[in-house]
mmCIF file of C-alpha atoms in Angstrom:
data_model
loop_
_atom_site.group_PDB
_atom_site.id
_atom_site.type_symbol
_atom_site.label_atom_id
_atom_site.label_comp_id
_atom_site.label_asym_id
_atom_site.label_seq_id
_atom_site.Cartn_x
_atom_site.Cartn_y
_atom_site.Cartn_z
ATOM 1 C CA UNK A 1 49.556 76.147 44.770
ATOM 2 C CA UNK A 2 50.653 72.694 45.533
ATOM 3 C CA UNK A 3 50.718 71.558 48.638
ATOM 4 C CA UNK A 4 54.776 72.056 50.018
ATOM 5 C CA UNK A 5 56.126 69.568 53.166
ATOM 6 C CA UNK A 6 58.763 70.730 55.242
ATOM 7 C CA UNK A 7 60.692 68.204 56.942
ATOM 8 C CA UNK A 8 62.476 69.403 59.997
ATOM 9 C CA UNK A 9 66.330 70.168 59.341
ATOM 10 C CA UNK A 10 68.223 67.000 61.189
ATOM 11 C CA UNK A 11 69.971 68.200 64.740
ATOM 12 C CA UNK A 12 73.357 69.146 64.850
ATOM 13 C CA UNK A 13 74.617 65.929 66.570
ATOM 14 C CA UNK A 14 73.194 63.923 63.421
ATOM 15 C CA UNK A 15 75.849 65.929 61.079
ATOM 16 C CA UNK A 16 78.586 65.401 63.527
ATOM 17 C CA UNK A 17 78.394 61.904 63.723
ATOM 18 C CA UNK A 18 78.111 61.062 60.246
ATOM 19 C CA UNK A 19 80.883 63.508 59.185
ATOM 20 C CA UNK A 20 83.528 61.846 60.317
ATOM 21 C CA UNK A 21 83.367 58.599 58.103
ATOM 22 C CA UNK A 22 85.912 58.142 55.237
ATOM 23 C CA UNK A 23 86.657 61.538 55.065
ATOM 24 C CA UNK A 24 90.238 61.326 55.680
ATOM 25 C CA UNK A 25 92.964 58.827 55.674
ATOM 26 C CA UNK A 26 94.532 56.280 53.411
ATOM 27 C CA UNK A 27 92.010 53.623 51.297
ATOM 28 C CA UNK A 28 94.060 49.851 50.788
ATOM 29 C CA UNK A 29 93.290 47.306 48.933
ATOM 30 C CA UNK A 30 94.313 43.344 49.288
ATOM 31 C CA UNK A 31 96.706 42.227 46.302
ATOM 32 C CA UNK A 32 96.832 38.585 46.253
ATOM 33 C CA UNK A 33 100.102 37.098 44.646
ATOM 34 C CA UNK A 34 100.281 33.557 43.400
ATOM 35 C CA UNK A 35 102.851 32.249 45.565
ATOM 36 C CA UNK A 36 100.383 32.852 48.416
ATOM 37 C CA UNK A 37 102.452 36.139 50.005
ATOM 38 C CA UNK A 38 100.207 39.716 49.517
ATOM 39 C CA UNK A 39 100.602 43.109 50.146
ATOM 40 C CA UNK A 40 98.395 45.919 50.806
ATOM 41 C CA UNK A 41 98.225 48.207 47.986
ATOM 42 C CA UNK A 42 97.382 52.180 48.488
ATOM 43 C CA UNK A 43 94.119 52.645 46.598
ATOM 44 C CA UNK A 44 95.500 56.069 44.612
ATOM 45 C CA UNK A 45 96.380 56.357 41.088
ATOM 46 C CA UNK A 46 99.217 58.228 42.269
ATOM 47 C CA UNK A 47 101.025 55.008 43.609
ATOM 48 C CA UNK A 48 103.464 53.415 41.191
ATOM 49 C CA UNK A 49 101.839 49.736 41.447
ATOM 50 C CA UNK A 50 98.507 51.160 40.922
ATOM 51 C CA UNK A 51 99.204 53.402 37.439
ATOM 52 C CA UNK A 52 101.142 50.564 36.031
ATOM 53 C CA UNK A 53 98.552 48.243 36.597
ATOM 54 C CA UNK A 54 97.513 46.155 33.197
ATOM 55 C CA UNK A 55 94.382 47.741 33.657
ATOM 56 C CA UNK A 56 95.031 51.099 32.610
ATOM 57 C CA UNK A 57 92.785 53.303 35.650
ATOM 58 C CA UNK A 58 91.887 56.568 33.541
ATOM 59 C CA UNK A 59 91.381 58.404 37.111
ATOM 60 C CA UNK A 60 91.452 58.015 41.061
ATOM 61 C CA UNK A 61 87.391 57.496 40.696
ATOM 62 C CA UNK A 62 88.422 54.664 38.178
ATOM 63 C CA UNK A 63 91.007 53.234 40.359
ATOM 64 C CA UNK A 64 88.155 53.198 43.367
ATOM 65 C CA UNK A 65 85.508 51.678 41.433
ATOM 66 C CA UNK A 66 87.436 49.132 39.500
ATOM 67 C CA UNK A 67 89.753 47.598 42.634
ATOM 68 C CA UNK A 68 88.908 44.664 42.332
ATOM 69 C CA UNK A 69 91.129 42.935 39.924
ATOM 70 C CA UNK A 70 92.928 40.268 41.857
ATOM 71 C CA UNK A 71 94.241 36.784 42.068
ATOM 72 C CA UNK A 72 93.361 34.301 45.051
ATOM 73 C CA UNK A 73 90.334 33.300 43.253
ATOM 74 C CA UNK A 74 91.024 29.443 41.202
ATOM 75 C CA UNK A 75 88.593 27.572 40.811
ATOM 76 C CA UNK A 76 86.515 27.736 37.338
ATOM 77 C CA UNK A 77 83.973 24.866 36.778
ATOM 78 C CA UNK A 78 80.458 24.411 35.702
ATOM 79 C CA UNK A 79 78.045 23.498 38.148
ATOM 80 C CA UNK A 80 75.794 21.747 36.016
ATOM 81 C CA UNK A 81 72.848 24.149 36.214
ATOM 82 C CA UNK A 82 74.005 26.700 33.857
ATOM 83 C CA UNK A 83 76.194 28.632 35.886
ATOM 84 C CA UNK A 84 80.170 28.693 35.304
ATOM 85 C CA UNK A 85 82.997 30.518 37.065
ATOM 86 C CA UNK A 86 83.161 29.915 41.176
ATOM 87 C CA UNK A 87 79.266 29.620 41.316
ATOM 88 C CA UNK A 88 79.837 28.471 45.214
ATOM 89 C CA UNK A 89 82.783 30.964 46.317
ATOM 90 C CA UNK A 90 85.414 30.783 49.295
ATOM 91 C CA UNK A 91 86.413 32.210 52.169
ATOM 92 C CA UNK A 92 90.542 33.614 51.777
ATOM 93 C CA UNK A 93 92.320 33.854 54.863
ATOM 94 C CA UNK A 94 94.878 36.194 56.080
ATOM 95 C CA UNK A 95 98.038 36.616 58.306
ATOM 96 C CA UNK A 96 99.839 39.617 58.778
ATOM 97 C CA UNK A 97 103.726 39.451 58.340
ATOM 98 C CA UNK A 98 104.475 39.353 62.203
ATOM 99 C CA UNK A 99 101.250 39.110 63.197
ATOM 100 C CA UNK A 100 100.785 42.554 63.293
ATOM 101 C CA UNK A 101 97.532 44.013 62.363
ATOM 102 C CA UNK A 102 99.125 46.817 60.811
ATOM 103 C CA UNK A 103 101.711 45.429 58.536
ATOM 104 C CA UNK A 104 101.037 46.111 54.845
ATOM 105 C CA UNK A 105 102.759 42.772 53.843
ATOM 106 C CA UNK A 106 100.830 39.155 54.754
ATOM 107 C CA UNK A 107 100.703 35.959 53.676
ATOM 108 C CA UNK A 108 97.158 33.869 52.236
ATOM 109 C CA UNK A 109 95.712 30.475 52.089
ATOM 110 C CA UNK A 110 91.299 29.765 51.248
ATOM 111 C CA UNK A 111 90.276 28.545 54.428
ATOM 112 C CA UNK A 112 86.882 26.696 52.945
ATOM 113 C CA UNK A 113 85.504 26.220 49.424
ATOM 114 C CA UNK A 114 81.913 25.903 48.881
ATOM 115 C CA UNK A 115 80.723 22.818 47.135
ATOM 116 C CA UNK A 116 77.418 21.621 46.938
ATOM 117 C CA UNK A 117 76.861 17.606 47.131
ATOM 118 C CA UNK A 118 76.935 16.575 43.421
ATOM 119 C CA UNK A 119 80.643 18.199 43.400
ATOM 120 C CA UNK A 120 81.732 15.618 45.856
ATOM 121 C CA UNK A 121 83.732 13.258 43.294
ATOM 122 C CA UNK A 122 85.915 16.308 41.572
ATOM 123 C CA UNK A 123 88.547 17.384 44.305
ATOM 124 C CA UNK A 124 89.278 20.315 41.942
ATOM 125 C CA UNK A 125 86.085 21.977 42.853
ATOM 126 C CA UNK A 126 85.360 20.100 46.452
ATOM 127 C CA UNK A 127 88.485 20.721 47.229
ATOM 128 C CA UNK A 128 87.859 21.196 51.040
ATOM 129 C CA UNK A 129 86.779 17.615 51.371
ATOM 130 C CA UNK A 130 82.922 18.771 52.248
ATOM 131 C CA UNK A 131 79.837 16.235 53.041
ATOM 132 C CA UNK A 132 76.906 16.142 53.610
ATOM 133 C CA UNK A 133 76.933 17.351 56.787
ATOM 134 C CA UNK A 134 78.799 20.570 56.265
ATOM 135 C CA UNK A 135 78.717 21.626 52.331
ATOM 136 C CA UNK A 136 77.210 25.462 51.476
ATOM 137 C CA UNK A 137 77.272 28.131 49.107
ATOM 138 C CA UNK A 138 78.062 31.394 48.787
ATOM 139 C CA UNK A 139 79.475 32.287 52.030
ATOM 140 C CA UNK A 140 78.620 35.874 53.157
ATOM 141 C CA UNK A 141 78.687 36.815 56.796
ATOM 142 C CA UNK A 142 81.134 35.831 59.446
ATOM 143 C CA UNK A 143 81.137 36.520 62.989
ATOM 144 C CA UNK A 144 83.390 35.232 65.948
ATOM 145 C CA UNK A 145 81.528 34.365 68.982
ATOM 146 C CA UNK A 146 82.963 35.779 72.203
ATOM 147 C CA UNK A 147 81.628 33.363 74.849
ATOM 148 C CA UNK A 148 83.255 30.797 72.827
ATOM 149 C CA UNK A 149 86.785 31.183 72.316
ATOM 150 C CA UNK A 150 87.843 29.920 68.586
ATOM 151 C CA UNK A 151 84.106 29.603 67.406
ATOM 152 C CA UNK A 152 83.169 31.301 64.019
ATOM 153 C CA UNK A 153 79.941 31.376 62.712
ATOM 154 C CA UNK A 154 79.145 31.169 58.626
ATOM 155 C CA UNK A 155 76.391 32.699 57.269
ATOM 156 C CA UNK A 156 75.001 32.312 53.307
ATOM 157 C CA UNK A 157 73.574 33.876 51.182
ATOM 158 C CA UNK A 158 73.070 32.156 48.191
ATOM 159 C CA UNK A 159 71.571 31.553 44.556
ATOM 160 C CA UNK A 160 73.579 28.517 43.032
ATOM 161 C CA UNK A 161 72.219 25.674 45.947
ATOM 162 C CA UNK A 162 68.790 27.146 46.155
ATOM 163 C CA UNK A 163 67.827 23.946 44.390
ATOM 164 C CA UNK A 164 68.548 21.477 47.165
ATOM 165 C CA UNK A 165 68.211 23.545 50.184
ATOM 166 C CA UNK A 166 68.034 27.043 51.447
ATOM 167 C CA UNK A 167 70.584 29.484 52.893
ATOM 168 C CA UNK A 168 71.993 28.439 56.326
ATOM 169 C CA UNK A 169 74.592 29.169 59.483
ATOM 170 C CA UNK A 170 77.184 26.733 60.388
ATOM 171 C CA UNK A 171 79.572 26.550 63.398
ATOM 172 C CA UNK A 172 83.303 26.271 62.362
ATOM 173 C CA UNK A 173 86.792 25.937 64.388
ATOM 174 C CA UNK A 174 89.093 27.965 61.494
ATOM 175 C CA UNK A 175 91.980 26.613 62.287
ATOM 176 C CA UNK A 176 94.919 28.927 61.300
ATOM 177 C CA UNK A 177 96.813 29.948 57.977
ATOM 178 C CA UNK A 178 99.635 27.421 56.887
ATOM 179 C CA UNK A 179 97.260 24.233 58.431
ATOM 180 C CA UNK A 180 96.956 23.059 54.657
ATOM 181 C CA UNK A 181 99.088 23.525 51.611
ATOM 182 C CA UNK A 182 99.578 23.940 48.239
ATOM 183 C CA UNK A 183 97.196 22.414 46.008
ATOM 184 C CA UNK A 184 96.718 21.385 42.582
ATOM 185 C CA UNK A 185 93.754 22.961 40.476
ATOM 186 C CA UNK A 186 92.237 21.797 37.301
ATOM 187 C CA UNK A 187 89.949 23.952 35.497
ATOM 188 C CA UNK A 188 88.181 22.803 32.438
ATOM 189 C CA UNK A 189 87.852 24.976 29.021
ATOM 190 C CA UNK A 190 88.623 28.439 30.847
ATOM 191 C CA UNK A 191 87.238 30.969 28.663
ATOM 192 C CA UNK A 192 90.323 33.545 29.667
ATOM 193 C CA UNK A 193 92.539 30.899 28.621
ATOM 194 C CA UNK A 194 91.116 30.828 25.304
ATOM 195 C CA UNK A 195 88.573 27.955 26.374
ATOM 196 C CA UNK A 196 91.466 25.603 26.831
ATOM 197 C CA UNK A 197 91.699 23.928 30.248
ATOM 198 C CA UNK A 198 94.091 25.610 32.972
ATOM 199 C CA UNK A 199 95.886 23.978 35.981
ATOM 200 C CA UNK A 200 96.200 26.450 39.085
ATOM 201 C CA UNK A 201 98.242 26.247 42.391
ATOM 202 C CA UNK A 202 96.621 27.848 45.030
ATOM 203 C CA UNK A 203 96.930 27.166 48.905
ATOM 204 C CA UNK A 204 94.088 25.986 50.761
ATOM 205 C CA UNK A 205 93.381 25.312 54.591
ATOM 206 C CA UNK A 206 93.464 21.535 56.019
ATOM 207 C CA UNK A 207 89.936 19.463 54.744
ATOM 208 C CA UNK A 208 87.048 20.249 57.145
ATOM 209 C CA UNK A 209 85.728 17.004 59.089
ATOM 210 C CA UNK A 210 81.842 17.044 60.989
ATOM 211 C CA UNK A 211 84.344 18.316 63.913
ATOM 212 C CA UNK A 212 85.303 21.090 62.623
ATOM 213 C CA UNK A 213 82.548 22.662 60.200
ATOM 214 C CA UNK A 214 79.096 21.662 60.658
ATOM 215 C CA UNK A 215 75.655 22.889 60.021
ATOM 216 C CA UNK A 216 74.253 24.523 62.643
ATOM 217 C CA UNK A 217 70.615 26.029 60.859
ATOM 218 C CA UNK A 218 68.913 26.405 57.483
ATOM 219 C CA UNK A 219 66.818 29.039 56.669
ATOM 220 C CA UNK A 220 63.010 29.340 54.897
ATOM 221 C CA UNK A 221 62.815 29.227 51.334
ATOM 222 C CA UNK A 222 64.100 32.924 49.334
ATOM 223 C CA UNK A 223 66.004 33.946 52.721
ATOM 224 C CA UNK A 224 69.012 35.083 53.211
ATOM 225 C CA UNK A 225 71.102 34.262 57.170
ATOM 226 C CA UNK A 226 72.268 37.361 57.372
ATOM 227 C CA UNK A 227 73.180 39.139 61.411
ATOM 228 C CA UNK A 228 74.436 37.335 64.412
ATOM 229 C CA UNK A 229 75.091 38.792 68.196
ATOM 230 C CA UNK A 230 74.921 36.477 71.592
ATOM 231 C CA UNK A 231 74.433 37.621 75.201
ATOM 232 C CA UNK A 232 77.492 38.107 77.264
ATOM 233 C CA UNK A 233 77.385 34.509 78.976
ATOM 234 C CA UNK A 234 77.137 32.960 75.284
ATOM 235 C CA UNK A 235 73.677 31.327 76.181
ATOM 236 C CA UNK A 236 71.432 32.953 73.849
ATOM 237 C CA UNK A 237 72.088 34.143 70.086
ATOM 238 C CA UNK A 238 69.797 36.421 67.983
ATOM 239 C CA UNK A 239 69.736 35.193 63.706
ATOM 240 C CA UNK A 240 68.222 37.214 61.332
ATOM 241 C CA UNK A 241 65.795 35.855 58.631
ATOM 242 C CA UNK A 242 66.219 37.630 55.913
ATOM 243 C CA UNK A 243 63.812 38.285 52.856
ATOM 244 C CA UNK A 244 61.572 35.043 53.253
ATOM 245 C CA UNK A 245 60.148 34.157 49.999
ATOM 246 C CA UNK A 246 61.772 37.019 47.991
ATOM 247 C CA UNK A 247 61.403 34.695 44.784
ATOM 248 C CA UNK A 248 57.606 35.104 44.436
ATOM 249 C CA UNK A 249 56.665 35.688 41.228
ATOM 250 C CA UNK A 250 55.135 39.087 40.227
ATOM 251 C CA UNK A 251 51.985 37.589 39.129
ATOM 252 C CA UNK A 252 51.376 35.619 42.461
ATOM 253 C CA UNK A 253 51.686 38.654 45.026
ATOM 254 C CA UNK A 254 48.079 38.489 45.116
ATOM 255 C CA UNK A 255 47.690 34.641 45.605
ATOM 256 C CA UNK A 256 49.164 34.243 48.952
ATOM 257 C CA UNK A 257 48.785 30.021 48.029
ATOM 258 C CA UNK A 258 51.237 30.869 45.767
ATOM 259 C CA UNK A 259 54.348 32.592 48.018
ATOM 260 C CA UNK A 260 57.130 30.532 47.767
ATOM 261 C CA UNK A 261 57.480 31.079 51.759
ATOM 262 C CA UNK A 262 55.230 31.696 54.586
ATOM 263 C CA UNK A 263 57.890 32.104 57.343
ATOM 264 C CA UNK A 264 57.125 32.810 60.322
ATOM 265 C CA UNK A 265 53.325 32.090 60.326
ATOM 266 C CA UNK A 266 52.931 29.576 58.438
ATOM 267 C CA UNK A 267 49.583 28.437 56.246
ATOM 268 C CA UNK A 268 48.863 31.122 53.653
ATOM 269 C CA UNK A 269 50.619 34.335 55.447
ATOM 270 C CA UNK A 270 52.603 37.183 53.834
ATOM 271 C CA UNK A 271 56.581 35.987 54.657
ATOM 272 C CA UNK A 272 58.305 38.101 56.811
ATOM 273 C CA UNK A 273 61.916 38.988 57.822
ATOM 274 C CA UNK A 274 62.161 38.144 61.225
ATOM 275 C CA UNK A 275 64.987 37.769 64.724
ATOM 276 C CA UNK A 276 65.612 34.181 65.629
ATOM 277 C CA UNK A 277 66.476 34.018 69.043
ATOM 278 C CA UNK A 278 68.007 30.525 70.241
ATOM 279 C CA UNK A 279 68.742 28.449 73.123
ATOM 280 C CA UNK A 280 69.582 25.251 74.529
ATOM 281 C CA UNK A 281 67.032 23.548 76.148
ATOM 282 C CA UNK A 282 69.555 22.489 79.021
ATOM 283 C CA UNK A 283 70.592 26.171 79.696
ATOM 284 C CA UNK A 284 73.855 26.252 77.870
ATOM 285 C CA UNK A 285 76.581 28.012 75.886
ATOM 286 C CA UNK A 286 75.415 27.653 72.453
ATOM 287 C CA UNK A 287 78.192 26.269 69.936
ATOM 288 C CA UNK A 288 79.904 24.883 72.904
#
């Protein structure tokens, strides 16, 4: 008879803790309107809004896997490396009607648009004003820092501006929602508008300046930034490497010459993910 393993039934206190994730409540979803005001919409094909939706949701399993069908997103171009659409991405911002956190109404603006450095000329795609010393891609993970009050970190994870550099953090001030205003958006030969071009009003957040977004790290080749935490007195902060070197072709895992990174050791080694931990050489709060 084959061999059978018997794997030791997980304690009681493992079941508990997991059990008491999503299993109750009510699921929302962000509708962005384009006059820059939102709502939060009940995630249930019972609601009105959601079974009248264009879409046509066949059932509730429909209407969670297919939520995603919003506005808030206007910016079409092509990048000039084969990809089209918002190849670079943005970060929407939002404030609750009253500033309360549990109001199901709130009003939107994009804080940033990514842009790499070849977009600089066409304010319909830079259209946060980046330079050199601030433009990204792909924004993925943010994290407010608690030592220092009104410092946000922004972390990438990207595939469009691979090319030039590699995935990075940057230190931001976010300012607040209504700092910018309504702008103007041309798109060119939008396939969803029959390939003919498309102008778009959306709202976007005042133009970062070097005092307000800058780069604060980049990252080995085929990583992702991905995880930030600080000590209590803000003087030390832990960044995750993620994925060094992921883009290795198949046929060169055994021609360690060939990785395209060798973070953290350097020479010929095997890349691996890794826990930055950083500090100023004079002692102090970092981002400060």
């Amino acid at each position: 008879m084959p061999a059978r393993i018997r794997r030791p039934r997980p304690p009681a206190w493992h079941l508990t803790s997991g059990n008491k994730y999503l299993d109750d409540g009510k699921l929302y979803v962000a509708t962005f309107n384009a006059d820059g005001s939102g709502i939060w919409t009940e995630l249930n094909s019972a609601n009105p809004a959601i079974a009248a939706a264009a879409y046509g949701f066949a059932d509730q399993a429909d209407v969670l896997i297919n939520c995603r069908l919003d506005a808030a997103n206007p910016r079409y171009y092509n990048d000039g490396e084969g990809r089209t659409g918002n190849p670079n991405g943005h970060i929407v911002r939002i404030h609750e009607s009253g500033g309360d956190p549990s109001a199901t109404g709130f009003n939107w603006d994009v804080y940033l648009f990514g842009a790499e450095d070849d977009q600089f000329g066409n304010a319909s795609v830079n259209i946060s004003g980046l330079t050199d010393d601030n433009n990204f891609s792909s924004p993925d993970g943010l994290w407010f820092s608690q030592a220092v009050p009104g410092l946000m970190w922004l972390q990438t994870d990207d595939g469009a501006y691979t090319d030039v550099t590699n995935c990075m953090m940057l230190a931001a001030l976010p300012g607040k929602y209504g700092d910018g205003g309504a702008v103007s958006v041309t798109n060119l030969a939008v396939p969803s508008n029959a390939g003919a071009d498309q102008t778009v009003t959306t709202y976007a957040g005042t133009d970062a300046t070097p005092a307000t977004l800058r780069r604060f790290l980049v990252g080995p080749k085929g990583c992702e930034i991905t995880g930030i935490t600080e000590t209590p007195d803000g003087k030390t902060i832990f960044v995750n490497i993620q994925h060094p070197g992921e883009n290795t072709a198949a046929g060169d895992i055994a021609i360690p010459a060939n990785y395209e990174s060798h973070w953290p050791d350097g020479g010929t080694a095997r890349p691996r993910s890794t826990t930055v931990v950083i500090t100023k050489n004079d002692g102090g709060l970092i981002g400060a």
